[in-house]
Amino acid sequence: MLGIGDFYYELGVKIVEVCLKLREQTGGLVDLKTLKSRLGQKVEDEDIIRAIDSLKPLGSGFAIIKVGNRKMVQSVPREMSSDTSALLELADASGHFSADDAVNKLGWAPERAKNALKLLIKEGLVWIDDQVKPREYWVPGLFAGI
């Protein structure tokens, strides 16, 4: 139906299943290494990338994005803007960031940081930690071991 071999079709189905199962934990971003370990079969990065690319005709919202040096599988139907991608990269080392980090480290105006954060929150890609000041935004897909 999609013009791909059975292997990539079956792999695509498994990728969708794993990503959907992990979505509540990861917010819709899964590290490629984590995905590979959860698939239950030995596959190469290129196989996963090809299987995800083959899902595009379905409008599934699955894509490979880079966050720092990591390849992540995005399973939310929204294209990342350069601002939301920059915030995710800001969190790459520690798993979290604050709006102040966006202003100070990225040189953004507070309103720009607020608008980009709204998108990440709306899509469930970040968790909010109100127990610290300033408020921190955690990217669960970047946690080791998920």
Short mmCIF file of C-alpha atoms in Angstrom, two decimals:
data_model
loop_
_atom_site.label_atom_id
_atom_site.label_comp_id
_atom_site.label_asym_id
_atom_site.label_seq_id
_atom_site.Cartn_x
_atom_site.Cartn_y
_atom_site.Cartn_z
CA MET A 1 0.00 0.00 0.00
CA LEU A 2 2.77 2.45 0.88
CA GLY A 3 5.19 1.18 -1.75
CA ILE A 4 7.66 -0.18 0.81
CA GLY A 5 8.80 -3.65 1.72
CA ASP A 6 7.26 -5.74 4.47
CA PHE A 7 10.29 -5.18 6.70
CA TYR A 8 9.90 -1.39 6.78
CA TYR A 9 6.12 -1.61 7.07
CA GLU A 10 6.38 -3.94 10.07
CA LEU A 11 9.16 -1.86 11.59
CA GLY A 12 7.08 1.30 11.11
CA VAL A 13 4.15 -0.32 12.93
CA LYS A 14 6.43 -1.33 15.82
CA ILE A 15 7.90 2.19 16.00
CA VAL A 16 4.42 3.69 16.20
CA GLU A 17 3.45 1.22 18.94
CA VAL A 18 6.56 1.93 21.04
CA CYS A 19 6.30 5.71 20.62
CA LEU A 20 2.61 5.74 21.54
CA LYS A 21 3.28 3.55 24.57
CA LEU A 22 6.02 5.94 25.73
CA ARG A 23 4.25 9.20 24.81
CA GLU A 24 2.97 9.89 28.32
CA GLN A 25 6.46 9.39 29.73
CA THR A 26 8.39 11.20 27.01
CA GLY A 27 6.00 13.89 25.86
CA GLY A 28 6.27 12.67 22.29
CA LEU A 29 10.06 12.71 21.93
CA VAL A 30 12.00 9.46 22.15
CA ASP A 31 15.76 9.20 21.88
CA LEU A 32 16.67 6.97 18.93
CA LYS A 33 18.81 4.77 21.21
CA THR A 34 15.89 4.28 23.59
CA LEU A 35 13.59 3.42 20.71
CA LYS A 36 16.08 0.86 19.37
CA SER A 37 16.30 -0.82 22.77
CA ARG A 38 12.49 -0.99 23.05
CA LEU A 39 11.82 -2.41 19.59
CA GLY A 40 12.80 -5.94 20.56
CA GLN A 41 14.80 -6.55 17.39
CA LYS A 42 18.21 -5.55 16.12
CA VAL A 43 17.92 -2.69 13.63
CA GLU A 44 20.20 0.07 12.45
CA ASP A 45 19.49 3.80 12.76
CA GLU A 46 19.06 3.97 9.00
CA ASP A 47 16.34 1.30 9.14
CA ILE A 48 14.40 3.33 11.71
CA ILE A 49 14.85 6.52 9.72
CA ARG A 50 13.66 4.83 6.53
CA ALA A 51 10.66 3.25 8.29
CA ILE A 52 9.65 6.63 9.75
CA ASP A 53 10.10 8.36 6.39
CA SER A 54 7.85 5.73 4.85
CA LEU A 55 5.06 6.71 7.28
CA LYS A 56 4.87 10.27 5.94
CA PRO A 57 2.13 9.49 3.35
CA LEU A 58 -0.11 8.60 6.30
CA GLY A 59 0.32 12.07 7.79
CA SER A 60 1.29 10.40 11.04
CA GLY A 61 3.32 13.22 12.56
CA PHE A 62 6.38 11.02 13.04
CA ALA A 63 9.76 12.56 12.22
CA ILE A 64 13.42 12.38 13.13
CA ILE A 65 14.74 15.60 14.67
CA LYS A 66 18.14 16.52 16.07
CA VAL A 67 18.42 17.83 19.62
CA GLY A 68 22.05 18.73 20.20
CA ASN A 69 23.98 15.62 19.19
CA ARG A 70 21.02 13.30 19.68
CA LYS A 71 18.61 11.96 17.11
CA MET A 72 15.09 11.95 18.49
CA VAL A 73 11.87 10.48 17.16
CA GLN A 74 9.07 13.03 17.34
CA SER A 75 5.63 11.46 17.56
CA VAL A 76 3.48 14.56 17.87
CA PRO A 77 1.86 15.98 14.75
CA ARG A 78 3.57 19.35 14.80
CA GLU A 79 6.63 20.57 13.00
CA MET A 80 9.23 22.04 15.32
CA SER A 81 9.96 25.71 14.83
CA SER A 82 13.50 27.00 15.14
CA ASP A 83 12.52 28.51 18.51
CA THR A 84 11.09 25.30 19.98
CA SER A 85 14.10 23.38 18.64
CA ALA A 86 16.43 25.89 20.29
CA LEU A 87 14.70 25.37 23.63
CA LEU A 88 15.02 21.60 23.31
CA GLU A 89 18.72 21.98 22.55
CA LEU A 90 19.03 24.22 25.60
CA ALA A 91 17.76 21.27 27.67
CA ASP A 92 20.00 18.70 25.97
CA ALA A 93 22.74 18.64 28.62
CA SER A 94 20.63 18.68 31.79
CA GLY A 95 17.13 17.70 30.65
CA HIS A 96 15.63 21.03 31.67
CA PHE A 97 15.76 24.80 31.22
CA SER A 98 14.02 27.93 32.46
CA ALA A 99 12.55 30.90 30.63
CA ASP A 100 15.44 32.90 32.13
CA ASP A 101 17.86 30.50 30.41
CA ALA A 102 16.20 31.25 27.07
CA VAL A 103 16.51 34.97 27.69
CA ASN A 104 20.07 34.90 29.02
CA LYS A 105 21.68 32.07 27.03
CA LEU A 106 19.84 32.52 23.74
CA GLY A 107 19.54 36.31 23.94
CA TRP A 108 15.78 36.23 23.45
CA ALA A 109 13.21 38.76 24.53
CA PRO A 110 10.99 37.39 27.34
CA GLU A 111 7.93 37.40 25.04
CA ARG A 112 9.72 35.22 22.49
CA ALA A 113 10.64 32.69 25.17
CA LYS A 114 7.06 32.73 26.48
CA ASN A 115 5.60 32.06 23.01
CA ALA A 116 7.96 29.16 22.29
CA LEU A 117 7.26 27.69 25.73
CA LYS A 118 3.51 27.85 25.11
CA LEU A 119 3.94 25.61 22.06
CA LEU A 120 6.05 23.06 23.95
CA ILE A 121 3.58 23.00 26.83
CA LYS A 122 0.57 22.70 24.51
CA GLU A 123 2.09 19.68 22.78
CA GLY A 124 3.08 18.07 26.09
CA LEU A 125 6.77 18.06 25.19
CA VAL A 126 7.79 19.63 28.51
CA TRP A 127 6.83 19.11 32.12
CA ILE A 128 6.59 22.16 34.38
CA ASP A 129 8.38 22.23 37.75
CA ASP A 130 6.82 24.97 39.88
CA GLN A 131 8.71 23.88 43.01
CA VAL A 132 11.80 25.84 42.04
CA LYS A 133 12.37 29.48 41.22
CA PRO A 134 12.60 30.32 38.44
CA ARG A 135 10.14 27.74 37.10
CA GLU A 136 11.88 24.97 35.17
CA TYR A 137 10.70 23.10 32.10
CA TRP A 138 11.78 19.48 31.87
CA VAL A 139 11.96 17.56 28.60
CA PRO A 140 11.10 13.98 29.58
CA GLY A 141 12.29 12.57 26.25
CA LEU A 142 15.82 13.61 27.19
CA PHE A 143 15.92 11.68 30.47
CA ALA A 144 18.29 8.76 30.43
CA GLY A 145 16.59 5.43 30.89
CA ILE A 146 13.10 6.25 29.63
#
